Coordinates of C-alpha atoms in Angstrom, one line a residue:
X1 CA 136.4 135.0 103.5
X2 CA 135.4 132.8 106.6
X3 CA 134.9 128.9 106.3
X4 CA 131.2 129.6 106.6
X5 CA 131.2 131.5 103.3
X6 CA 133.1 129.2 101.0
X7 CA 131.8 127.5 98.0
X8 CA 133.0 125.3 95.9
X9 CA 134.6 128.2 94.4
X10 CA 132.4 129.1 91.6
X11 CA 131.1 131.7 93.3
X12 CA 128.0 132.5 96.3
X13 CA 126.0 132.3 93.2
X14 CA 126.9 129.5 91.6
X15 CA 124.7 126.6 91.0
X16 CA 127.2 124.8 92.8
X17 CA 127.4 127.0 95.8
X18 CA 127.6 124.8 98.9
X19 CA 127.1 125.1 102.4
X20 CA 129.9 124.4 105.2
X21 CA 129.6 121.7 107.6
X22 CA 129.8 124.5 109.9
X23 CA 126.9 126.2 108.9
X24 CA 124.9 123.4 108.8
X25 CA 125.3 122.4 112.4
X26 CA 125.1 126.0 113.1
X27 CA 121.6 125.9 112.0
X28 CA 120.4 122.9 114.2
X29 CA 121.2 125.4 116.8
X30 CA 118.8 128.2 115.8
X31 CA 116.0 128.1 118.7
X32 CA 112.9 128.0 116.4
X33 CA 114.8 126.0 113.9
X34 CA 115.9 123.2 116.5
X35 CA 115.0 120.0 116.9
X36 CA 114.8 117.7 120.2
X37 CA 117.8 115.4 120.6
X38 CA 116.1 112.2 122.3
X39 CA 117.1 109.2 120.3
X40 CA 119.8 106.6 121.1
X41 CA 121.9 103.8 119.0
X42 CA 119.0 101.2 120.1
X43 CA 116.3 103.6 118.9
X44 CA 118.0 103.9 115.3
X45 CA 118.5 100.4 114.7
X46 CA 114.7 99.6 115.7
X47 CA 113.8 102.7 113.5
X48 CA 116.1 101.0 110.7
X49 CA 114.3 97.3 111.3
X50 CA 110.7 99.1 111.6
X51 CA 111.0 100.5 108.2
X52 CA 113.2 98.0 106.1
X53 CA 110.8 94.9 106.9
X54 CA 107.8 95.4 105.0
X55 CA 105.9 95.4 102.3
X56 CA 109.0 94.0 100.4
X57 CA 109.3 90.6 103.0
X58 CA 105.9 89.8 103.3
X59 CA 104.6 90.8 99.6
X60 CA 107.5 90.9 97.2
X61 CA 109.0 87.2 98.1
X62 CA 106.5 85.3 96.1
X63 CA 106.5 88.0 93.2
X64 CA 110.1 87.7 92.3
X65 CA 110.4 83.7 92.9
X66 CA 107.1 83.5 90.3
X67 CA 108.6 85.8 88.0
X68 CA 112.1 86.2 87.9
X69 CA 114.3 84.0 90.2
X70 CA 112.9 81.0 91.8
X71 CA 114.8 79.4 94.7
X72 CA 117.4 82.1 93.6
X73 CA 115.3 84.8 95.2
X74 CA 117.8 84.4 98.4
X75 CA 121.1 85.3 96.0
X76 CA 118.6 88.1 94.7
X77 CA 117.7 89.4 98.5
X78 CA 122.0 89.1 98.7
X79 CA 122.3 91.0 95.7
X80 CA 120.5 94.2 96.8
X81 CA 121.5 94.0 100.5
X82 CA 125.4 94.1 99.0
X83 CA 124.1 97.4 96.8
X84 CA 122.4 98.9 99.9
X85 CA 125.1 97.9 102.4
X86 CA 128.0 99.9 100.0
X87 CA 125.4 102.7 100.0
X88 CA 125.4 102.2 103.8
X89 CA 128.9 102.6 104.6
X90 CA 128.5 106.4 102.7
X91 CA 125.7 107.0 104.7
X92 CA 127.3 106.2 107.6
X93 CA 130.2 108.6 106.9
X94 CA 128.2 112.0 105.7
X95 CA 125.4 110.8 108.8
X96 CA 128.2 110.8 111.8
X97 CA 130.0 113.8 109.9
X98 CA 126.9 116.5 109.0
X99 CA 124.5 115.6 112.1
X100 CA 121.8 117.3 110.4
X101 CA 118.0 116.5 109.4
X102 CA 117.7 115.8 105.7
X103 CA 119.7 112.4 105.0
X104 CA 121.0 112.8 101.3
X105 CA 119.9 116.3 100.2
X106 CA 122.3 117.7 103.8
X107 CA 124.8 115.7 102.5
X108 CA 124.8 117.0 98.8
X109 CA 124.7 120.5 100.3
X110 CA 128.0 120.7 102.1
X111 CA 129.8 118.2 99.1
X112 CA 128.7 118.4 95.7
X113 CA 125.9 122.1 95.6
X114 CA 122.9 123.5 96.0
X115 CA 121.2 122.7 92.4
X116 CA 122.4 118.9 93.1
X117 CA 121.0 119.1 96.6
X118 CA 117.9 120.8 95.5
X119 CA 117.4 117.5 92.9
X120 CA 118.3 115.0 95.3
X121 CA 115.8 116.6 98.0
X122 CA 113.3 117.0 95.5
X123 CA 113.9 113.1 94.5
X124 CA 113.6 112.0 98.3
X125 CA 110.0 114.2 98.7
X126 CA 108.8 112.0 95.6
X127 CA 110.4 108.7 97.4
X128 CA 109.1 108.9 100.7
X129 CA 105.6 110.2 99.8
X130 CA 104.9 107.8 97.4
X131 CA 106.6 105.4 99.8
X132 CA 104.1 106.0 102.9
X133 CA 100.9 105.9 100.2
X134 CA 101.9 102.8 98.5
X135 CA 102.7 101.1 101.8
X136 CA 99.5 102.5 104.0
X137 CA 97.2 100.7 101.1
X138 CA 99.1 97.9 101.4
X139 CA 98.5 97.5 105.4
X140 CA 94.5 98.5 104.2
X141 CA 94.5 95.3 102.5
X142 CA 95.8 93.6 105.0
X143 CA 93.3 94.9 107.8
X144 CA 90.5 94.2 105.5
X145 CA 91.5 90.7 105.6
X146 CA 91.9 90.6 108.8
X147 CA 88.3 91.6 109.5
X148 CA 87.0 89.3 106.3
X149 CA 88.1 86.9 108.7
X150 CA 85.6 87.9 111.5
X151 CA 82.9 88.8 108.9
X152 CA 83.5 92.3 109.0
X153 CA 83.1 94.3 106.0
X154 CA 83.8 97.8 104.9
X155 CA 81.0 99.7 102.3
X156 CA 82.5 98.8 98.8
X157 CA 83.1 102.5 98.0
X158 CA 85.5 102.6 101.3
X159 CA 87.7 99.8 100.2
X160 CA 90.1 101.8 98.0
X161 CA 91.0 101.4 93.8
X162 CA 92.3 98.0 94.3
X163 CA 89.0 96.4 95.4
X164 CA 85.9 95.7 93.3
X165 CA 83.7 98.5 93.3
X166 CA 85.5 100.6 95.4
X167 CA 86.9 104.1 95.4
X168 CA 88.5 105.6 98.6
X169 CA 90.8 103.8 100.7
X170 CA 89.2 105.4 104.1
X171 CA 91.7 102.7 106.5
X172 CA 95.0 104.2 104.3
X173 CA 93.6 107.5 104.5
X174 CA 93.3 107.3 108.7
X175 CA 96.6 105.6 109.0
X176 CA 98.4 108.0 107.7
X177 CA 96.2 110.8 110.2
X178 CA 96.8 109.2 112.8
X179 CA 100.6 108.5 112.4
X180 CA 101.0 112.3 111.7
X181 CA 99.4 113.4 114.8
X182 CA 102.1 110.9 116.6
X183 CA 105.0 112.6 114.3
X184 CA 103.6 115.5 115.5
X185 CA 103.5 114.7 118.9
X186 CA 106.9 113.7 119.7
X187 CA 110.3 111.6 118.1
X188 CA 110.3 110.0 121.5
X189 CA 106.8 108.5 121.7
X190 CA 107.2 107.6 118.0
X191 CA 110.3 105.5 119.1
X192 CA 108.3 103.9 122.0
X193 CA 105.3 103.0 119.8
X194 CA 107.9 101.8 116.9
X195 CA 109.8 99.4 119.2
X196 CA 106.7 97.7 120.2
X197 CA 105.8 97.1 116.5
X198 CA 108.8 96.0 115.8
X199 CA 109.6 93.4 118.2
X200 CA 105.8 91.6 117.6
X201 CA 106.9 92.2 113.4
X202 CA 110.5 90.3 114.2
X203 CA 108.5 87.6 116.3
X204 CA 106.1 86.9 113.1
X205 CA 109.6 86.7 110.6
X206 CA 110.9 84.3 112.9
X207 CA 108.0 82.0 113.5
X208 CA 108.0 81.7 109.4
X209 CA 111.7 81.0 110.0
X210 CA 111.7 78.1 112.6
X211 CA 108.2 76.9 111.7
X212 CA 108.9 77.0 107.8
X213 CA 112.0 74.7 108.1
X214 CA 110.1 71.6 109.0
X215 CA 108.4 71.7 105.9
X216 CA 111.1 72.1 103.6
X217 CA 111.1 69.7 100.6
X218 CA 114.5 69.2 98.9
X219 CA 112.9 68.9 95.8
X220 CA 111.3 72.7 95.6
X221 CA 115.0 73.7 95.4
X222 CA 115.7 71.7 92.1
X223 CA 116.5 74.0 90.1
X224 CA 118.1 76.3 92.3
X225 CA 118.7 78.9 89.8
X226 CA 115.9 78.1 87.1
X227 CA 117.1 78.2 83.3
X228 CA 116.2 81.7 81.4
X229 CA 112.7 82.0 79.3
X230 CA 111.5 84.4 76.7
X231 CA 108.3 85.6 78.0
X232 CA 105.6 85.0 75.8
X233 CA 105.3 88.2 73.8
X234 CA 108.0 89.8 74.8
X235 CA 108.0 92.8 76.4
X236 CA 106.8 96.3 76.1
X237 CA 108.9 99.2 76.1
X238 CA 106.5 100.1 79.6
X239 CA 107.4 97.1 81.0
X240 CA 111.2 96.1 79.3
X241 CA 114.2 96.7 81.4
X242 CA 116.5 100.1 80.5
X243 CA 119.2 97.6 80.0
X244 CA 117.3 95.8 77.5
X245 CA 116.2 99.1 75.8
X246 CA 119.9 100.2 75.6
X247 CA 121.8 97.2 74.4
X248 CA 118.8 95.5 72.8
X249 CA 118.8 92.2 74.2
X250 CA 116.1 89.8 74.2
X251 CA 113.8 89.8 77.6
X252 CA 114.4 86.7 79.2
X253 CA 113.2 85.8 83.0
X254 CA 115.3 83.2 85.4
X255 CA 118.3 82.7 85.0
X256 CA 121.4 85.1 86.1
X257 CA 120.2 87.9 84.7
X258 CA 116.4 86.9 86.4
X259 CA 118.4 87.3 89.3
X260 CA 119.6 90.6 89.2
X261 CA 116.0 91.8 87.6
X262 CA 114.6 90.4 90.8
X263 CA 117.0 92.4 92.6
X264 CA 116.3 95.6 91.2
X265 CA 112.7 94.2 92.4
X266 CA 112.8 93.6 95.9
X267 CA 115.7 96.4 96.5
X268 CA 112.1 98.0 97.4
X269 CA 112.6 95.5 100.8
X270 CA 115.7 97.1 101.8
X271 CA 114.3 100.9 101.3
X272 CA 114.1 102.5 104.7
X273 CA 117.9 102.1 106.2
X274 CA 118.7 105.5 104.4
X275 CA 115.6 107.3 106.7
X276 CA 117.7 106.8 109.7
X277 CA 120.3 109.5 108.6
X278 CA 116.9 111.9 108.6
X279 CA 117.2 111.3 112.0
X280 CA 120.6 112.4 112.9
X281 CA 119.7 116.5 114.2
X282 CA 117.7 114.4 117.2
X283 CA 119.8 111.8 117.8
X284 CA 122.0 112.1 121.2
X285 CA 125.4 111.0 120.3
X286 CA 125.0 110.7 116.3
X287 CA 128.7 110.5 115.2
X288 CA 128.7 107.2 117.4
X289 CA 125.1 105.7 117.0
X290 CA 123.9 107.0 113.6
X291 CA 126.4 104.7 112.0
X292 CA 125.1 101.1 114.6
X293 CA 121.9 102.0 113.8
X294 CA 122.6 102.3 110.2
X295 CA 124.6 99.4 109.5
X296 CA 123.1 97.6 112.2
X297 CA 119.5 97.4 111.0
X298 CA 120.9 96.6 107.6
X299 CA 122.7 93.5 108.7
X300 CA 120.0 92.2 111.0
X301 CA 117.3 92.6 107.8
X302 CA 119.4 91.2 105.1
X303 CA 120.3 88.1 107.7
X304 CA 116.0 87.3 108.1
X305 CA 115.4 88.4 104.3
X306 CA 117.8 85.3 102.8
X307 CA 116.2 83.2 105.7
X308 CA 112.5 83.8 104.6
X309 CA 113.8 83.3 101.0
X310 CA 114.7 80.1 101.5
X311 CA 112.5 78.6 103.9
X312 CA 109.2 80.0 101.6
X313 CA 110.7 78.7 98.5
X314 CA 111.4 75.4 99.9
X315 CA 107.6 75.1 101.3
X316 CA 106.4 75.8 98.1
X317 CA 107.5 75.1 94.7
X318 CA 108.3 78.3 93.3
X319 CA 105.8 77.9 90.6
X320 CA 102.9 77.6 92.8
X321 CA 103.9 80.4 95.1
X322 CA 101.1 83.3 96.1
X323 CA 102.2 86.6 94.9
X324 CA 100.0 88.8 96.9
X325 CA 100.3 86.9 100.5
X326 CA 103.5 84.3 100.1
X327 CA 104.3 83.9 103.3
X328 CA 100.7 83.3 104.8
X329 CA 99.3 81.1 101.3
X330 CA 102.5 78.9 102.2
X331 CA 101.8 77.8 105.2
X332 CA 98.1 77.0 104.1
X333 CA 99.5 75.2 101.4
X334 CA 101.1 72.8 103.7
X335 CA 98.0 72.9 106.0
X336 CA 98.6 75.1 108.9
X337 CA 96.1 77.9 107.9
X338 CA 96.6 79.1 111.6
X339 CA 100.4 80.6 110.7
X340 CA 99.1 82.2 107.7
X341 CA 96.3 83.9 110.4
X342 CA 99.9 84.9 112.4
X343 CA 101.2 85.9 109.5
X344 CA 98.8 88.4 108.1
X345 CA 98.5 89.8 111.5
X346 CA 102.3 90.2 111.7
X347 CA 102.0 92.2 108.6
X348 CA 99.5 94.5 109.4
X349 CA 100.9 95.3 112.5
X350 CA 104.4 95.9 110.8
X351 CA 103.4 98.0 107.8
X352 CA 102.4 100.6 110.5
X353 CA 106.0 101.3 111.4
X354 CA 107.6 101.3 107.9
X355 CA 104.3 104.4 106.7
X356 CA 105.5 105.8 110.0
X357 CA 109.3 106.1 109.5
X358 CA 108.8 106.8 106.0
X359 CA 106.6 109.7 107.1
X360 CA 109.1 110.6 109.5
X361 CA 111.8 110.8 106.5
X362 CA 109.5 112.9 104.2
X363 CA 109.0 115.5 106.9
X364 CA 112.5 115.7 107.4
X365 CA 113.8 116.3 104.9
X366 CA 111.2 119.1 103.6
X367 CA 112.2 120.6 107.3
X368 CA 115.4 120.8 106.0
X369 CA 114.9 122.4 102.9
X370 CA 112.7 125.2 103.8
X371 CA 115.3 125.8 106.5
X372 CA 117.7 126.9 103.9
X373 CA 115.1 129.0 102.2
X374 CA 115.1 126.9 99.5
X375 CA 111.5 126.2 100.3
X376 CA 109.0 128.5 102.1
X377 CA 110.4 129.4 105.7
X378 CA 107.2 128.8 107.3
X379 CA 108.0 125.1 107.0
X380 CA 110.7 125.4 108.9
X381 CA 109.6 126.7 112.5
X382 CA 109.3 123.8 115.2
X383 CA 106.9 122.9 117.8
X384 CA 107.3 125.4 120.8
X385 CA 106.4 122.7 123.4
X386 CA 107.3 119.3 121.1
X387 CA 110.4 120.7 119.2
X388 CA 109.1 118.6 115.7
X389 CA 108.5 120.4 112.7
X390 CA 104.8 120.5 113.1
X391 CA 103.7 122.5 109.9
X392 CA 105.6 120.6 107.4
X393 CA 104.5 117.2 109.3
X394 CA 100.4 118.5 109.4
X395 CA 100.5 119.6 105.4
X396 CA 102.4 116.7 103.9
X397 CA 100.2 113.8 106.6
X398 CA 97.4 115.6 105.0
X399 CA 98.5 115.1 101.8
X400 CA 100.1 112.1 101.8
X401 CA 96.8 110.4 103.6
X402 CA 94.6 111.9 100.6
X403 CA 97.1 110.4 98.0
X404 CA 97.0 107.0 99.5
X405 CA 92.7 107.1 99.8
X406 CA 92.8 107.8 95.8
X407 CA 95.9 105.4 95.1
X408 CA 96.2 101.6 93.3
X409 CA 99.1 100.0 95.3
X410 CA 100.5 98.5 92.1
X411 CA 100.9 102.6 90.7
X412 CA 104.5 104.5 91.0
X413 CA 105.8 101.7 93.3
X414 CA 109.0 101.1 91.1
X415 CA 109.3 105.1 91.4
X416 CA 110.3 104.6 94.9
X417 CA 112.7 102.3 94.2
X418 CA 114.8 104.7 91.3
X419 CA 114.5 107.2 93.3
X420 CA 115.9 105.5 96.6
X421 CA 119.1 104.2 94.1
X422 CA 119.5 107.8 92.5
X423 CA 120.3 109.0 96.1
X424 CA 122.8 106.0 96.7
X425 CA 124.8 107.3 93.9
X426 CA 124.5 111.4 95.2
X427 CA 126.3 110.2 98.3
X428 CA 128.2 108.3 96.8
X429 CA 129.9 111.2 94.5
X430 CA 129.2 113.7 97.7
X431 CA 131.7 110.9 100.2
X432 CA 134.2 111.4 97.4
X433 CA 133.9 114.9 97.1
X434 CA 134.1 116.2 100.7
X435 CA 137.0 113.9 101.3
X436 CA 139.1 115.9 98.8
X437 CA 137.8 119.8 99.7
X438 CA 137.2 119.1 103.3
X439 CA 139.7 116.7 104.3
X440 CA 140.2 118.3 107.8
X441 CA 136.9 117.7 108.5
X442 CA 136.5 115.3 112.1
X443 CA 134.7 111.9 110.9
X444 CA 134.0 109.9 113.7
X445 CA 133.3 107.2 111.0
X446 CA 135.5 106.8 108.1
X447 CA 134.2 104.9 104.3
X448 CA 136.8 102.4 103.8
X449 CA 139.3 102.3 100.6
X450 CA 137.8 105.9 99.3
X451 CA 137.4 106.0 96.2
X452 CA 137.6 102.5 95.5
X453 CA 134.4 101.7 97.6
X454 CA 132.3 104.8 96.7
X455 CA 132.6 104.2 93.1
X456 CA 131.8 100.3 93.4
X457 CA 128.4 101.8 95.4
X458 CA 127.5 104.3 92.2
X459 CA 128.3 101.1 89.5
X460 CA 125.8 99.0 91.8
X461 CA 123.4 101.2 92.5
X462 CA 122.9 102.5 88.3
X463 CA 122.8 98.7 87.3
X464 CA 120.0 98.2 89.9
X465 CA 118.6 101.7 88.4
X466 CA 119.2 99.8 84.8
X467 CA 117.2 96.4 85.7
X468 CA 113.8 98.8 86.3
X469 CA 111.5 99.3 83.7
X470 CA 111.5 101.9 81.2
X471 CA 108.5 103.4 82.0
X472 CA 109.9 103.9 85.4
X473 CA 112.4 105.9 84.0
X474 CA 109.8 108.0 82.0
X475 CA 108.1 109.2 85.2
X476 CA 111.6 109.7 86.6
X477 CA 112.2 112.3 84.1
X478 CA 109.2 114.0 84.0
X479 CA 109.6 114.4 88.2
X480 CA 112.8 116.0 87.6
X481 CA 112.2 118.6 85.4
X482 CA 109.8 119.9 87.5
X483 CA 111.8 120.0 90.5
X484 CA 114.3 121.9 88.0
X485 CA 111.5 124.5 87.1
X486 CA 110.8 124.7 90.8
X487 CA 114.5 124.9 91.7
X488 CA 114.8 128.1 88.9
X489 CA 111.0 130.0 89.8
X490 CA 111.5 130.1 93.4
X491 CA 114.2 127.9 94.8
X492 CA 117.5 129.7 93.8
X493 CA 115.8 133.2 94.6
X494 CA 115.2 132.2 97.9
X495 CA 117.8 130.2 99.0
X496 CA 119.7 131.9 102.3
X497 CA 123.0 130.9 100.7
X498 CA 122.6 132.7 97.9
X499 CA 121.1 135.7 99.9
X500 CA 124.4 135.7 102.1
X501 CA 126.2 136.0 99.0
X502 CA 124.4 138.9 97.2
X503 CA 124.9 140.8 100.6
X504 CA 122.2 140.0 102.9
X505 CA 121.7 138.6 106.3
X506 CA 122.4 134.5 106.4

């Protein structure tokens, strides 16, 4: 039996059956199954700083502080960028290793099996759509402020769930159109129009940076770390941490263990740094550059995130914060409405990127999957003049953009997150894995102290996963099992792996 036919040694039809490395790369080479290699180191890490600053900087910041951390909302930003950057170092291992589209559910693959990669894939099509939905109504809002501003108004009906009266988001809806036609068109003009985004998003971070810091009072700081409260009521089992649910503690807010809830919180900030791998098939050089542009982006966002912590909650008492525009209601707060104007700008400008690279991720990774048969072929044929996976990118754009025209922004948002820290851990295991069956593989980049690291990744990322709601959870489940029932009805039938091992062509 050749390398490209092993499996973890439960058989070609195992559950567990996994695909080489070899095969995998072998696949990127399939003409109408390839993709065009155009992007660079500097391309990732501006695809890396598009995505990761957000929704979670410019919204989250004030939410957390209010809620759950006060002044401590830096050490909680700290807290999740340690969690992502363990995941990171995985990432960057499996990403320079298995150059192949399909981030975590690639790496699962060729480490831990198919029925593990089919759940993991089937977790990162629930992450990034709801991801791109949640995040185009978001930049809706912010548009319609925008042009509130110049006493432009939308029809009521047009202004989406969230607003008074109104019952299809037609901006969110158009956004996402419109970034699918540029998915469509080409990685390399998406790349162009993200680094322009980015650099004016990076400007706005830093103007709240440098602005904010000659309005700090010493006294917003005091207490740094605010003592824990019971909130009045208590809390539902909807809105009560798993942790809580588990051991039965009583709910408190502030405090240490405010910190880490607020972690679990704006981990949502940091989601994004794990679409770069999705992007390894068309980068040039990706065993050197995927892992700078991993790791890179992650260390520049982490750097601005504590920065805007601090400065925002030194502005502002953390009591009186805004939670739906923090940054921008902080400057008017100190009487400089014309920042906040900046501000919002700066936000509706960089919420295009992060729907677009999330979008980019989605597509990706369903490419992937219908490549191995594990989802309809069809999916799987690129572009004949663009080399993108068109058909995948028009049907789930399409989607996607009706989902965010019908969707609350407040809905499923915590389902990205749990889903985004169930991948860390798959890696995680799959890092661990590989190492031991393939350790002859080439890896340009290496995970240091294996297992030691990997396992201090999987603790992290579960006690993150433990700090969400249980209602979270709930709809967790339910998503699973019907990836399961997919997995069994059509999935496992169709997968090329397990065709090549009942006899049939690969």
């Amino acid at each position: 039996m050749s390398v490209d036919q092993q499996s973890s040694g439960n058989g070609n039809q195992s559950l567990f059956r996994t695909k080489t490395v070899e095969q995998s790369i072998r696949d990127t080479e399939e003409p109408e199954h390839a993709l065009k290699k155009s992007l660079s180191a500097w391309d990732l890490t501006v695809f890396g700083v598009g995505v990761i600053i957000g929704t979670g900087i410019f919204v989250l910041t004030g939410k957390v502080a209010k809620e759950n951390a006060g002044p401590a909302t830096a050490l909680a930003f700290v807290a999740a960028g340690i969690v992502c950057a363990l995941a990171a170092l995985c990432y960057a291992e499996f990403a320079s290793t298995v150059p192949v589209a399909g981030s975590a559910y690639t790496f699962a693959y060729a480490s831990i099996g198919e029925l593990p990669a089919w759940i993991i894939g089937w977790d990162l099509v629930l992450e990034f759509a709801l991801g791109t939905a949640v995040v185009a109504v978001g930049w809706s809002g912010y548009v319609r402020s925008l042009m509130d501003n110049v006493d432009w108004h939308l029809p009521a009906a047009l202004e989406g769930p969230d607003a008074p009266g109104g019952t299809f988001d037609i901006l969110a809806f158009l956004l996402v159109l419109v970034l699918t036609a540029i998915l469509v068109v080409g990685m390399k003009l998406s790349a162009r129009i993200t680094a322009l985004v980015v650099a004016i998003k990076v400007t706005v971070v830093m103007i709240v940076i440098i602005a904010g810091l000659f309005f700090i009072v010493g006294d917003n700081y005091d207490p740094f770390i605010p003592p824990a409260v019971t909130p009045e009521g208590g809390a539902g089992w909807e809105d009560a941490p798993m942790v809580q649910l588990m051991f039965g503690y009583e709910p408190t807010n502030f405090g240490v263990m405010g910190i880490f809830t607020a972690a679990s919180v704006v981990f949502f900030a940091f989601i994004g740094f794990d679409v770069v791998a999705t992007a390894a098939e068309e980068t040039k050089l990706p065993q050197r550059d995927m892992p700078r542009g991993i790791l890179g982006s992650l260390l520049i966002c982490t750097v601005l995130y504590v920065a805007v912590a601090l400065v925002v909650t030194g502005m502002q008492h953390y009591t009186e914060l805004s939670v739906s525009a923090p940054l921008a209601d902080a400057f008017k707060a100190v009487g400089h409405p014309f920042y906040a104007g900046v501000i919002s700008f700066g936000a509706a400008v960089g919420l295009t990127t992060v729907c677009l690279i999330l979008l980019l991720g989605q597509t990706r990774v369903f490419f992937a999957m219908s490549r191995d048969g594990l989802l309809p072929r069809f999916f799987s044929i690129t572009h004949p003049k663009f080399r993108t996976p068109y058909r995948p990118t028009i049907l789930l754009g399409v989607v996607i953009a009706i989902v965010a025209g019908f969707t609350s922004i407040n809905e499923l948002a915590t389902l990205v997150n749990i889903g985004t820290l169930f991948a860390f851990v798959m890696v995680a295991v799959g890092v661990m894995v590989l190492r031991r069956t393939r350790p002859d593989l080439h890896r340009a980049f290496r995970t240091p102290w294996v297992p030691v690291l990997p396992c201090l990744s999987i603790a992290a990322s579960l006690w993150l996963m433990l700090n969400l709601p249980g209602e979270t959870w709930l709809r967790f489940a339910i998503w699973m099992l019907i990836g399961i029932v997919v997995y069994f009805l059509y999935g496992r039938s169709h997968s090329r792996l397990g065709k090549l091992g009942r006899g049939a062509e690969y």
